[in-house]
mmCIF file of C-alpha atoms in Angstrom:
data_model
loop_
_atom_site.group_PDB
_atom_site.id
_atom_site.type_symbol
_atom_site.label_atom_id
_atom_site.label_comp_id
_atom_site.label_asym_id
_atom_site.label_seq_id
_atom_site.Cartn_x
_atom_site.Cartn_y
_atom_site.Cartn_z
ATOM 1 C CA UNK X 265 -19.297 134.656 165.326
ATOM 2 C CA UNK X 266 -18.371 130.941 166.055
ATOM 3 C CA UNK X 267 -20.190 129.515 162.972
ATOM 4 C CA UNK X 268 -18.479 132.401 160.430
ATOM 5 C CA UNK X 269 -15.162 131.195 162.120
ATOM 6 C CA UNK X 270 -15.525 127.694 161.906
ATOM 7 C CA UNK X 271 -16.462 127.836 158.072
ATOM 8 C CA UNK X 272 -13.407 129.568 157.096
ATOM 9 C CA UNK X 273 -11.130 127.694 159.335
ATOM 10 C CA UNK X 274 -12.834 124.371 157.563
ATOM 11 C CA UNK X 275 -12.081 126.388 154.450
ATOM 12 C CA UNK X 276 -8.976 126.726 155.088
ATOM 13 C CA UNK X 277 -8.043 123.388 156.553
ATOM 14 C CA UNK X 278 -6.223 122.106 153.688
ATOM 15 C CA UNK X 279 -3.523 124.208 154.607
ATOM 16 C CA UNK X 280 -0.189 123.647 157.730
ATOM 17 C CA UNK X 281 2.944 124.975 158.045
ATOM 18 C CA UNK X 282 6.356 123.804 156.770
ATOM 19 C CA UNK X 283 8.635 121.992 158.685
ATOM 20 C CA UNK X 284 12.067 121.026 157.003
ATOM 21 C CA UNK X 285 13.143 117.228 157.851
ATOM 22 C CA UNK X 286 16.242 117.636 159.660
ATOM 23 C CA UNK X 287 18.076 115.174 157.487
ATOM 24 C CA UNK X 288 17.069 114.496 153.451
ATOM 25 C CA UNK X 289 17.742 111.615 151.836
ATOM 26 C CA UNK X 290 20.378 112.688 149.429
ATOM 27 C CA UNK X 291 19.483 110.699 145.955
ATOM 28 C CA UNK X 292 22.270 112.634 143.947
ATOM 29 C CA UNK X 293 25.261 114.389 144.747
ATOM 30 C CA UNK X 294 28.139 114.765 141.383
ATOM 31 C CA UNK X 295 29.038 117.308 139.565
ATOM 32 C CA UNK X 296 28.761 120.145 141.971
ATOM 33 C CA UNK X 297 24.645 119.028 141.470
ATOM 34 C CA UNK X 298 22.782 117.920 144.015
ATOM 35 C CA UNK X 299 19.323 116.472 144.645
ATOM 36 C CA UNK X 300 17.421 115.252 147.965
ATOM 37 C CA UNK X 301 14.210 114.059 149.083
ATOM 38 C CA UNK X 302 12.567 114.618 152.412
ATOM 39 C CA UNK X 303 8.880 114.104 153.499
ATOM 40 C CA UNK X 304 6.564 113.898 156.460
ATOM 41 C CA UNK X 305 4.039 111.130 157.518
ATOM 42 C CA UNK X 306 1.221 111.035 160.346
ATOM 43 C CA UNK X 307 -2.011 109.898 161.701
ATOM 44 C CA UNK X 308 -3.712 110.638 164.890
ATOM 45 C CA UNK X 309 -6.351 108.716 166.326
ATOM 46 C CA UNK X 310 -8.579 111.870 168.057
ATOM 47 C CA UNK X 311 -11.306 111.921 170.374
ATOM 48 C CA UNK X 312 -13.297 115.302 170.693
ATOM 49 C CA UNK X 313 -15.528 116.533 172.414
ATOM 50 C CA UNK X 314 -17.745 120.067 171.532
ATOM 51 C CA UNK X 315 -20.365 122.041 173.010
ATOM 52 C CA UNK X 316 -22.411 121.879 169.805
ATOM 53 C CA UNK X 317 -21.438 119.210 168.169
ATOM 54 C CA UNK X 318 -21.127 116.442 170.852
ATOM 55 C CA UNK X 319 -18.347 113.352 171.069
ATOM 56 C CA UNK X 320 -16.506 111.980 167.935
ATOM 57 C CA UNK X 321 -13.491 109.531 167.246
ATOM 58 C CA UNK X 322 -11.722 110.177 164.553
ATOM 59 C CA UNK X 323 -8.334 108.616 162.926
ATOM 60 C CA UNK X 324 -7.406 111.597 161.347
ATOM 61 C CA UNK X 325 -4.093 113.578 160.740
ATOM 62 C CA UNK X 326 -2.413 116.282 162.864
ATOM 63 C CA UNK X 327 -1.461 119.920 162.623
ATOM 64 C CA UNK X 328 0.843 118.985 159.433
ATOM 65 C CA UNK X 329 -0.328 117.268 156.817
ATOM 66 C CA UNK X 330 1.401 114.461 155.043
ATOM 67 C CA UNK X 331 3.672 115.919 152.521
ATOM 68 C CA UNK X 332 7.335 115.340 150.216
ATOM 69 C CA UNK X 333 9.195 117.650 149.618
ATOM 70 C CA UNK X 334 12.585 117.540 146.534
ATOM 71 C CA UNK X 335 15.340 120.104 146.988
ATOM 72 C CA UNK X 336 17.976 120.293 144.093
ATOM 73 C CA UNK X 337 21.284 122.817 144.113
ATOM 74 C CA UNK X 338 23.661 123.349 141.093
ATOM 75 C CA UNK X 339 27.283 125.273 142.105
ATOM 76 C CA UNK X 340 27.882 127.832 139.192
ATOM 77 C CA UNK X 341 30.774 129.637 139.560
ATOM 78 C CA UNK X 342 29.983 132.181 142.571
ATOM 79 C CA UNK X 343 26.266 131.465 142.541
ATOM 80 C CA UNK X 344 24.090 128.436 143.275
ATOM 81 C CA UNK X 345 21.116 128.028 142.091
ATOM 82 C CA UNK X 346 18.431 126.029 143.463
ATOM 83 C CA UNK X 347 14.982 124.955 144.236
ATOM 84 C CA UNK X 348 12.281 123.083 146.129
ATOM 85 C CA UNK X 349 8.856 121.653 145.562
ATOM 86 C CA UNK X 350 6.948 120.391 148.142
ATOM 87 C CA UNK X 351 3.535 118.434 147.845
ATOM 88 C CA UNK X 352 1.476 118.472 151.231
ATOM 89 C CA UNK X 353 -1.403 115.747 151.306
ATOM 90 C CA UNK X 354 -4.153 114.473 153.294
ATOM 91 C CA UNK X 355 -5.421 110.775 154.318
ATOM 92 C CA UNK X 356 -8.688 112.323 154.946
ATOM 93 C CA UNK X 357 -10.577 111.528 151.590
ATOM 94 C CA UNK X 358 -14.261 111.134 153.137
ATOM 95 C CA UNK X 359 -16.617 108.813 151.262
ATOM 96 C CA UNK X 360 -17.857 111.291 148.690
ATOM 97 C CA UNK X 361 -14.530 111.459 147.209
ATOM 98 C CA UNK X 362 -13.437 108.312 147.721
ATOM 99 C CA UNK X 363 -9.460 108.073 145.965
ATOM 100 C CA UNK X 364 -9.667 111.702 144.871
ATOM 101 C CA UNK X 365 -7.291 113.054 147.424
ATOM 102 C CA UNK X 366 -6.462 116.662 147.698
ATOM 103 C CA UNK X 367 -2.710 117.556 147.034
ATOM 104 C CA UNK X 368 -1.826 120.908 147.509
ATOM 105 C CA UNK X 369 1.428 122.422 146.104
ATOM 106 C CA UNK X 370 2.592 125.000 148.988
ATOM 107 C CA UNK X 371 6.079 125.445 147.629
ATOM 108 C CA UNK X 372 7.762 125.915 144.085
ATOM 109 C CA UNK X 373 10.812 128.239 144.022
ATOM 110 C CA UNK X 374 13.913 129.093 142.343
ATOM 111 C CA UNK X 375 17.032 130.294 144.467
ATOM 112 C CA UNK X 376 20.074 132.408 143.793
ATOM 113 C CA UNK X 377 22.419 132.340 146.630
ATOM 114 C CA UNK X 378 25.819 134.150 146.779
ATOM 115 C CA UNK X 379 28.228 136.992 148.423
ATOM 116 C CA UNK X 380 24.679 139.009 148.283
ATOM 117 C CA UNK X 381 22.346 137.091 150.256
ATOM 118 C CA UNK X 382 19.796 135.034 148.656
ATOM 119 C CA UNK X 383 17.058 136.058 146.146
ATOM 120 C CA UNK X 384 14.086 133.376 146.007
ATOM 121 C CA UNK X 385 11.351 133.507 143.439
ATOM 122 C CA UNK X 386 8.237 131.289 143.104
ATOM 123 C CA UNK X 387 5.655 130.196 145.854
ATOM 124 C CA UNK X 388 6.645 129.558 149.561
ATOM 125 C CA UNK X 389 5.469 130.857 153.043
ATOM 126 C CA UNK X 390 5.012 134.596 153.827
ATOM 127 C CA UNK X 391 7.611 136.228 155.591
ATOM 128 C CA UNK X 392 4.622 137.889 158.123
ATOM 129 C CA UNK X 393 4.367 135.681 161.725
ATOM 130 C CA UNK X 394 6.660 133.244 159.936
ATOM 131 C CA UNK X 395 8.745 132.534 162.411
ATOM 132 C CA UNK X 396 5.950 132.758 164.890
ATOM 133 C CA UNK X 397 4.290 129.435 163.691
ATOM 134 C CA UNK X 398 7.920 127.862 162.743
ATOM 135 C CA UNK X 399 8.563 128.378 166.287
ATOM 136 C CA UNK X 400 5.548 126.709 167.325
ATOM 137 C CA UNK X 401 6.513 123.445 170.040
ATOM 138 C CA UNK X 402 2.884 121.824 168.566
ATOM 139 C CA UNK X 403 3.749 121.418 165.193
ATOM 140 C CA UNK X 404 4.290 117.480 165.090
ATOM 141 C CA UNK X 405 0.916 117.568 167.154
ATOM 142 C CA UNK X 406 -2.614 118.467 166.802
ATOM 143 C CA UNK X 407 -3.345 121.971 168.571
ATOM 144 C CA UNK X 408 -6.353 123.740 167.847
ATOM 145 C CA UNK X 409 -9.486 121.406 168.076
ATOM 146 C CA UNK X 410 -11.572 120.590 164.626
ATOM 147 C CA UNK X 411 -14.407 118.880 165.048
ATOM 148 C CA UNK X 412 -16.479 117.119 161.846
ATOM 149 C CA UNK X 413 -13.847 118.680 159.713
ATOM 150 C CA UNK X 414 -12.087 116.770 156.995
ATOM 151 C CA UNK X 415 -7.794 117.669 157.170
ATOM 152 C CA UNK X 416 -5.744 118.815 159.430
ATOM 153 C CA UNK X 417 -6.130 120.162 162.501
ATOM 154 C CA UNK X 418 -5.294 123.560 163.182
ATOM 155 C CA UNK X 419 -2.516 124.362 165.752
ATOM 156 C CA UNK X 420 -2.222 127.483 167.228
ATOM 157 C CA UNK X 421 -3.504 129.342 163.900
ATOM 158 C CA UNK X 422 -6.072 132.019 164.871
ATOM 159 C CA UNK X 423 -5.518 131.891 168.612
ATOM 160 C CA UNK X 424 -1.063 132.547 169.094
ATOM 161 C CA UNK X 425 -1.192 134.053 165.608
ATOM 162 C CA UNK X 426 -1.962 134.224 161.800
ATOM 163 C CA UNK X 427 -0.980 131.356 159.353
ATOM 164 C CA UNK X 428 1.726 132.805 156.592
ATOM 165 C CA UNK X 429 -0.003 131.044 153.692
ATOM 166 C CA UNK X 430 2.015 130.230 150.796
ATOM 167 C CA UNK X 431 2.350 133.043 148.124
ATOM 168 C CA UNK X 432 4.512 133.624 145.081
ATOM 169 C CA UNK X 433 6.728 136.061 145.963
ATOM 170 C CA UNK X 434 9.947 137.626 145.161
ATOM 171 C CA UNK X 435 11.862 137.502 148.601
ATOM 172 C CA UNK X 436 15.265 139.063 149.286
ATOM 173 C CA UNK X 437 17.651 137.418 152.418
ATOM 174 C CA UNK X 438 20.674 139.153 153.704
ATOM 175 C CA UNK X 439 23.958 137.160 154.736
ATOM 176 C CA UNK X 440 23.848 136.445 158.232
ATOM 177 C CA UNK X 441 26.106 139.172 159.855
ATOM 178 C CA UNK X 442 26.675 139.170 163.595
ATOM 179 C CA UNK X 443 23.503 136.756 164.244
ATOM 180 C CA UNK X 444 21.526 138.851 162.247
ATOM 181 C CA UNK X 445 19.393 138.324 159.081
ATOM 182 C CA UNK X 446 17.120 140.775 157.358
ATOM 183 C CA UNK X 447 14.397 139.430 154.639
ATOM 184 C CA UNK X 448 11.912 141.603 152.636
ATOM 185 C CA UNK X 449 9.828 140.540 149.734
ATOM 186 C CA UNK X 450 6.768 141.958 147.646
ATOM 187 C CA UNK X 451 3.834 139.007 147.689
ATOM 188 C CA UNK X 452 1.147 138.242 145.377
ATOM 189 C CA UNK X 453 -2.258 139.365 146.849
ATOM 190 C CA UNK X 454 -4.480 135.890 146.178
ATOM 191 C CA UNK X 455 -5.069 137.597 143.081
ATOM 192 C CA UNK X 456 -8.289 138.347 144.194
ATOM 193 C CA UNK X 457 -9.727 134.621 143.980
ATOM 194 C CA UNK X 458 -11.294 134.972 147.382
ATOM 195 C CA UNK X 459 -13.388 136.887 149.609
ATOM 196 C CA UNK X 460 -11.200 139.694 151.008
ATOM 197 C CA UNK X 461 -8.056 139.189 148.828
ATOM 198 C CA UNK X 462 -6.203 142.269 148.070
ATOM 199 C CA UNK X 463 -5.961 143.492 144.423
ATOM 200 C CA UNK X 464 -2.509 144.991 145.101
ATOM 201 C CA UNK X 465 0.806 143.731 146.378
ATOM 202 C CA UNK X 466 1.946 142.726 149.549
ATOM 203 C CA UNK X 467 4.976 143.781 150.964
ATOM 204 C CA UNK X 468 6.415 142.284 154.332
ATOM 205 C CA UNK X 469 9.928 141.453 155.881
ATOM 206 C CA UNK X 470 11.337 139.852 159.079
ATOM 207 C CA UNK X 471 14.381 140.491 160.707
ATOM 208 C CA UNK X 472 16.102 137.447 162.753
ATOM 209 C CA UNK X 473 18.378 137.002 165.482
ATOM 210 C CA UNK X 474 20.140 134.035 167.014
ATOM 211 C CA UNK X 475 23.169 133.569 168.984
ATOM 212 C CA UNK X 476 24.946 130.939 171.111
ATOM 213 C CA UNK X 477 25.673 131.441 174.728
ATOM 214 C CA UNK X 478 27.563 129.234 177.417
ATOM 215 C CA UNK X 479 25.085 126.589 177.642
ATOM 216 C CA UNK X 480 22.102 127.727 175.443
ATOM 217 C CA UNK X 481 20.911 129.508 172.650
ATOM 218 C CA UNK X 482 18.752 132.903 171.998
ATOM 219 C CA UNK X 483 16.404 133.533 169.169
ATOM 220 C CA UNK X 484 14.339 136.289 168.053
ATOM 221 C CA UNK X 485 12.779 138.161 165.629
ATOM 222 C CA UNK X 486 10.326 141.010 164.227
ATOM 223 C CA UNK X 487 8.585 140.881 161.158
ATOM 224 C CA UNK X 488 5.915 143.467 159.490
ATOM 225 C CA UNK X 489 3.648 143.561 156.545
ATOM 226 C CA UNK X 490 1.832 146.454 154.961
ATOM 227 C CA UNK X 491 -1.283 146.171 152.155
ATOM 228 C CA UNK X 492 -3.995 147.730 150.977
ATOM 229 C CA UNK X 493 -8.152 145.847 152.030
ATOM 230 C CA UNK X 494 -10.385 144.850 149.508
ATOM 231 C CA UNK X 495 -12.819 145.244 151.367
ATOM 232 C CA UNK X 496 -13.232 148.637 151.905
ATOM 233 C CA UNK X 497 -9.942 149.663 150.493
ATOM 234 C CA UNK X 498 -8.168 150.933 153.358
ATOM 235 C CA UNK X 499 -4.664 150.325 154.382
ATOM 236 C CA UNK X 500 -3.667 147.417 156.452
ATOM 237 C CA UNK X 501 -0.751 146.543 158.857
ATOM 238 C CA UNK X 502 0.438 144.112 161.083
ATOM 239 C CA UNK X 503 3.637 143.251 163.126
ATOM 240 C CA UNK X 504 4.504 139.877 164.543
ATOM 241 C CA UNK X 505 7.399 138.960 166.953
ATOM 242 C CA UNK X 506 8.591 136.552 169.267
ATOM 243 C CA UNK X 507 11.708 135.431 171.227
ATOM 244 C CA UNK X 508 12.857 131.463 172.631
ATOM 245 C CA UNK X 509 15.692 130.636 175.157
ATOM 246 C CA UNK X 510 16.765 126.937 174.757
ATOM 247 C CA UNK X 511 19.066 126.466 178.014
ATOM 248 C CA UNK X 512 19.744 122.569 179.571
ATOM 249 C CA UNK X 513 16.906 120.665 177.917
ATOM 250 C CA UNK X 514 14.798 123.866 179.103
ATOM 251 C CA UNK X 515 12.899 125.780 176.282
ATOM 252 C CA UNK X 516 10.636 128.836 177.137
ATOM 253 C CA UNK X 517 8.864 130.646 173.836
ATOM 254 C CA UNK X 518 7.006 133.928 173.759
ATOM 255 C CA UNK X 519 5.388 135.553 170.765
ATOM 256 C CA UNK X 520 2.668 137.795 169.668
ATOM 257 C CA UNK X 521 0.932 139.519 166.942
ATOM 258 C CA UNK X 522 -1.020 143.199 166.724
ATOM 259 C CA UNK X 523 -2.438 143.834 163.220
ATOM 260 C CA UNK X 524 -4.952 146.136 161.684
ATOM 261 C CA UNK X 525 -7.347 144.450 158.427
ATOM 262 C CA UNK X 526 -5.609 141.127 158.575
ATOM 263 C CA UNK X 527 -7.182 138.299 158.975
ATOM 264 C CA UNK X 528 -6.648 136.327 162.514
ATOM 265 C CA UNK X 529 -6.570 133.069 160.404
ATOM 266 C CA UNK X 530 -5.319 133.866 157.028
ATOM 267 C CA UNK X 531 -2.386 136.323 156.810
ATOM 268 C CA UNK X 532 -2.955 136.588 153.244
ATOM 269 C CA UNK X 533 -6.909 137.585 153.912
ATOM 270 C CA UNK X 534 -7.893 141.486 154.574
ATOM 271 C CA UNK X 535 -10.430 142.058 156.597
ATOM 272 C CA UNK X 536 -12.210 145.360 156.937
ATOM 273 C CA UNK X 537 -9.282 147.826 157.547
ATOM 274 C CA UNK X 538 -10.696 149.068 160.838
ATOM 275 C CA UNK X 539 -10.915 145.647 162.104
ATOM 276 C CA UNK X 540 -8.079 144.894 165.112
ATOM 277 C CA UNK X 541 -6.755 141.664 166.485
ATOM 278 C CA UNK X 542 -3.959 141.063 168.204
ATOM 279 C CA UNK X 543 -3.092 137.699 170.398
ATOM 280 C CA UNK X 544 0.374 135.846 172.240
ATOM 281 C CA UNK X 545 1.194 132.378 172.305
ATOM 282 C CA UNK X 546 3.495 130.857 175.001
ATOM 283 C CA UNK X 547 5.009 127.781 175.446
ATOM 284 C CA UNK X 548 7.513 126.043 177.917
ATOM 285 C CA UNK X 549 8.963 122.526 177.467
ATOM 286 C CA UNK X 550 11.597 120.039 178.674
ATOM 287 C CA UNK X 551 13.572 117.641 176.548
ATOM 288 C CA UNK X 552 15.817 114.574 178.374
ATOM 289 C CA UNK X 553 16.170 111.809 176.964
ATOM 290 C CA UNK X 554 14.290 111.554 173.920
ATOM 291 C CA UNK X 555 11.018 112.626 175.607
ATOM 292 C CA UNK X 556 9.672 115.884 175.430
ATOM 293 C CA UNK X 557 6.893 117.653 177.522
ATOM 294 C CA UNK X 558 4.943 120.868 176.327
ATOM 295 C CA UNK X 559 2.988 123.313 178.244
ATOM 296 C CA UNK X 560 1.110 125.743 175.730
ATOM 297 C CA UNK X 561 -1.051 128.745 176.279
ATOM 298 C CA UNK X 562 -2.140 131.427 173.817
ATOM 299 C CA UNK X 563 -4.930 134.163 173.033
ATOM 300 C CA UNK X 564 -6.311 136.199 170.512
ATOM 301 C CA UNK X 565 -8.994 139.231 170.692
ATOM 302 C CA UNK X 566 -10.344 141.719 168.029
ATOM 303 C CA UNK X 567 -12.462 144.993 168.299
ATOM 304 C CA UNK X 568 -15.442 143.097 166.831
ATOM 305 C CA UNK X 569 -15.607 141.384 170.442
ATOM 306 C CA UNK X 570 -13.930 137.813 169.974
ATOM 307 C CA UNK X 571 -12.052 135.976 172.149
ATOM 308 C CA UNK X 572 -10.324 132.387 171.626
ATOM 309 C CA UNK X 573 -7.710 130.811 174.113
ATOM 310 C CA UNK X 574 -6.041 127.391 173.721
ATOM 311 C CA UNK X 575 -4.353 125.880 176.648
ATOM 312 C CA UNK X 576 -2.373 122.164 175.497
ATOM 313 C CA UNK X 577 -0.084 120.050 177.632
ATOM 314 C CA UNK X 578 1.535 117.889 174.545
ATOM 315 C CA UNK X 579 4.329 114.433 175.228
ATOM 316 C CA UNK X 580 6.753 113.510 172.147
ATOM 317 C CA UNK X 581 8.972 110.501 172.639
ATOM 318 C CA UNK X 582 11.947 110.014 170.109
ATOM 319 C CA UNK X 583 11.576 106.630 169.123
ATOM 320 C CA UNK X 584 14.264 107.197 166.891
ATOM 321 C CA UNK X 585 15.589 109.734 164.899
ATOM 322 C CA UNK X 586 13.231 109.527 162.595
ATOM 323 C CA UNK X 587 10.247 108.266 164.453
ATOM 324 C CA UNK X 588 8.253 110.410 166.981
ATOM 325 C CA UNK X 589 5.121 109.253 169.344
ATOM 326 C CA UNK X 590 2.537 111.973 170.044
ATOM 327 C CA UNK X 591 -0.212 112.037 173.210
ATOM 328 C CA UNK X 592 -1.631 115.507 173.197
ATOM 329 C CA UNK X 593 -4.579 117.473 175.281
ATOM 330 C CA UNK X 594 -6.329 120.493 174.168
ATOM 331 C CA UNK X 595 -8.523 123.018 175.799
ATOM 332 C CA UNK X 596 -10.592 124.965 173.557
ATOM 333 C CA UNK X 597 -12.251 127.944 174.682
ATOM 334 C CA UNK X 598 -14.552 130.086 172.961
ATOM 335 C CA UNK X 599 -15.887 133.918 173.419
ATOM 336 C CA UNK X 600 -19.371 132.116 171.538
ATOM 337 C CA UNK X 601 -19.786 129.718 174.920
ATOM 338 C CA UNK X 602 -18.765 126.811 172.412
ATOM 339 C CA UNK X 603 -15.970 124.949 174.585
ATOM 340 C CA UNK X 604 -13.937 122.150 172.893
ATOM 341 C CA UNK X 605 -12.073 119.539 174.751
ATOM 342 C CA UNK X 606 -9.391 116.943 172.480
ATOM 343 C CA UNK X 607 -7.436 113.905 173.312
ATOM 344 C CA UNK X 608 -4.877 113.048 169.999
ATOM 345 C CA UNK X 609 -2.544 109.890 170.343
ATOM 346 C CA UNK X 610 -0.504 109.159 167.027
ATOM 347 C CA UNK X 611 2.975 108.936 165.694
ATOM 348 C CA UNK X 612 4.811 110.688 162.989
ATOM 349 C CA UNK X 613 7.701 109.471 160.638
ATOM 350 C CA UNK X 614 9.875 112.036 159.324
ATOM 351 C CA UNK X 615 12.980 111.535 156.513
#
């Protein structure tokens, strides 16, 4: 059970999750056109240490890879149309491909905004456990341990919950209205390039909350997805949810999954439509200061007897607005008897 994990999670390692810079660099702005840049950089220097395959030192990068990302808007009349394109690489050649870096494209959409909502079209994150990994306080860390693996490392995908892979998608967002915002959208299945893609569409929503209260602020949200397996071409359902209070530098996270013939890794994978998993990530942290202390615990289990837990205890120090310093420990533990400890040290740059 560990080995089949561990070869699609190296499969999949190419892959992270999104997060928007909290302040592009504006390159154009006339015309009621505009056009920004924003972009991530980081490197880790990792010591690990695994039941099976021993010690290593590695000077590798974190949960997110490197990426840049250009945003562009055009007001016409009521509507504004825009777009992003983001380009996520890694500083993990190896020596048998020595320059030939992998770039991978995880988003290339169109957007209408107006009195309606939004409508976006193209390739971007699912809208299933979305906000569950968004949410995540390790994302400008390391996370889940990946030993001899070229990449990234892994966060809290396949033990708090299911990555939302990039998928082209048609995706419809309501106005906010009283806090809340309601998206649904009909996703591409893989087209069937992989082992247990879906030969029919995907559709999944999430509905959002936040709100402001003396002193804090309140989050949550539900989303859902529904499909069809290719493996054995049964249907296949999950739910994801979570809620965060953010009160006096305190921040406290909860969030789960429960799904039926989705993948534990992959949200855009079916598994065998009889196959459960469910798991919950939490996470409690302290900001003052510019420094930053994370506690992080989280689970999963399926029927087919497999259980993972990650326990983390992360430090982030502001440098700047722009530039963070990382020391992170990880805990790995496997239902396989195949224990990971990691130590990560490393800074990240962010415009």
């Amino acid at each position: 059970m560990k080995n089949n994990k561990a070869k699609l999670l190296a499969a999949a390692v190419a892959m992270g999750m999104s997060v928007q810079a909290s302040a592009a660099i504006e390159l154009y702005n006339q015309d009621n056109t505009t056009f920004a840049v924003d972009g991530l950089f980081n490197a880790f220097y990792v010591n690990t240490d695994d039941d099976t395959t021993g010690d290593s030192n590695r000077v590798r990068m974190g949960f997110l890879p490197n990426w840049i990302g250009f945003n562009v808007t055009k007001q016409m009349d009521d509507l504004k149309l825009g777009g992003r394109s983001s380009f996520w690489i890694t500083i993990n050649d190896g020596t048998n491909n020595v320059t030939d870096t992998a770039i991978d494209v995880r988003q290339f959409y169109g957007t209408v905004d107006g009195d309606f909502g939004q409508v976006l079209f193209g390739k971007d994150f699912g809208l299933y456990a979305r906000t569950n990994i968004f949410s995540d306080e390790l994302l400008l860390g390391t996370g889940l341990p990946m030993p001899n693996t070229g990449g990234v490392t892994f966060g809290n995908i396949s033990i708090g919950y299911p990555y939302a892979t990039p998928n082209a998608q048609i995706t419809y967002r309501s106005p906010v209205s009283n806090g809340f915002q309601l998206a649904v959208g009909v996703l591409d299945p893989d087209s069937g390039e992989t082992v247990g893609a879906a030969d029919q569409a995907r559709f999944e929503g999430e509905l959002t909350y936040a709100t402001d209260f003396d002193g804090g602020k309140f989050n949550a949200w539900i989303g859902a997805a529904a499909g069809d397996s290719n493996v054995d071409g049964g249907s296949v359902e999950g739910v994801a949810f979570g809620a965060r209070v953010n009160m006096g530098g305190f921040q406290l996270t909860a969030s789960g999954f429960d799904q039926e013939g989705i993948s534990s890794v992959l949200a855009d994978r079916t598994v065998g439509s009889n196959v459960e998993s469910d798991g919950y990530l939490v996470q409690a942290s302290y900001s003052a200061n510019g420094h930053r202390i994370v506690l992080s615990h989280g689970e999963t289990d399926t029927n087919a007897a497999s259980e993972n837990e990650l326990d983390s205890i992360a430090y982030f120090y502001n440098v700047n607005s722009n530039l963070i310093l990382v020391a992170e420990y990880d805990m790995y533990d496997s239902s396989a008897n195949n224990d990971t400890d990691q130590f990560a040290i490393g800074a990240v740059i962010t415009y």
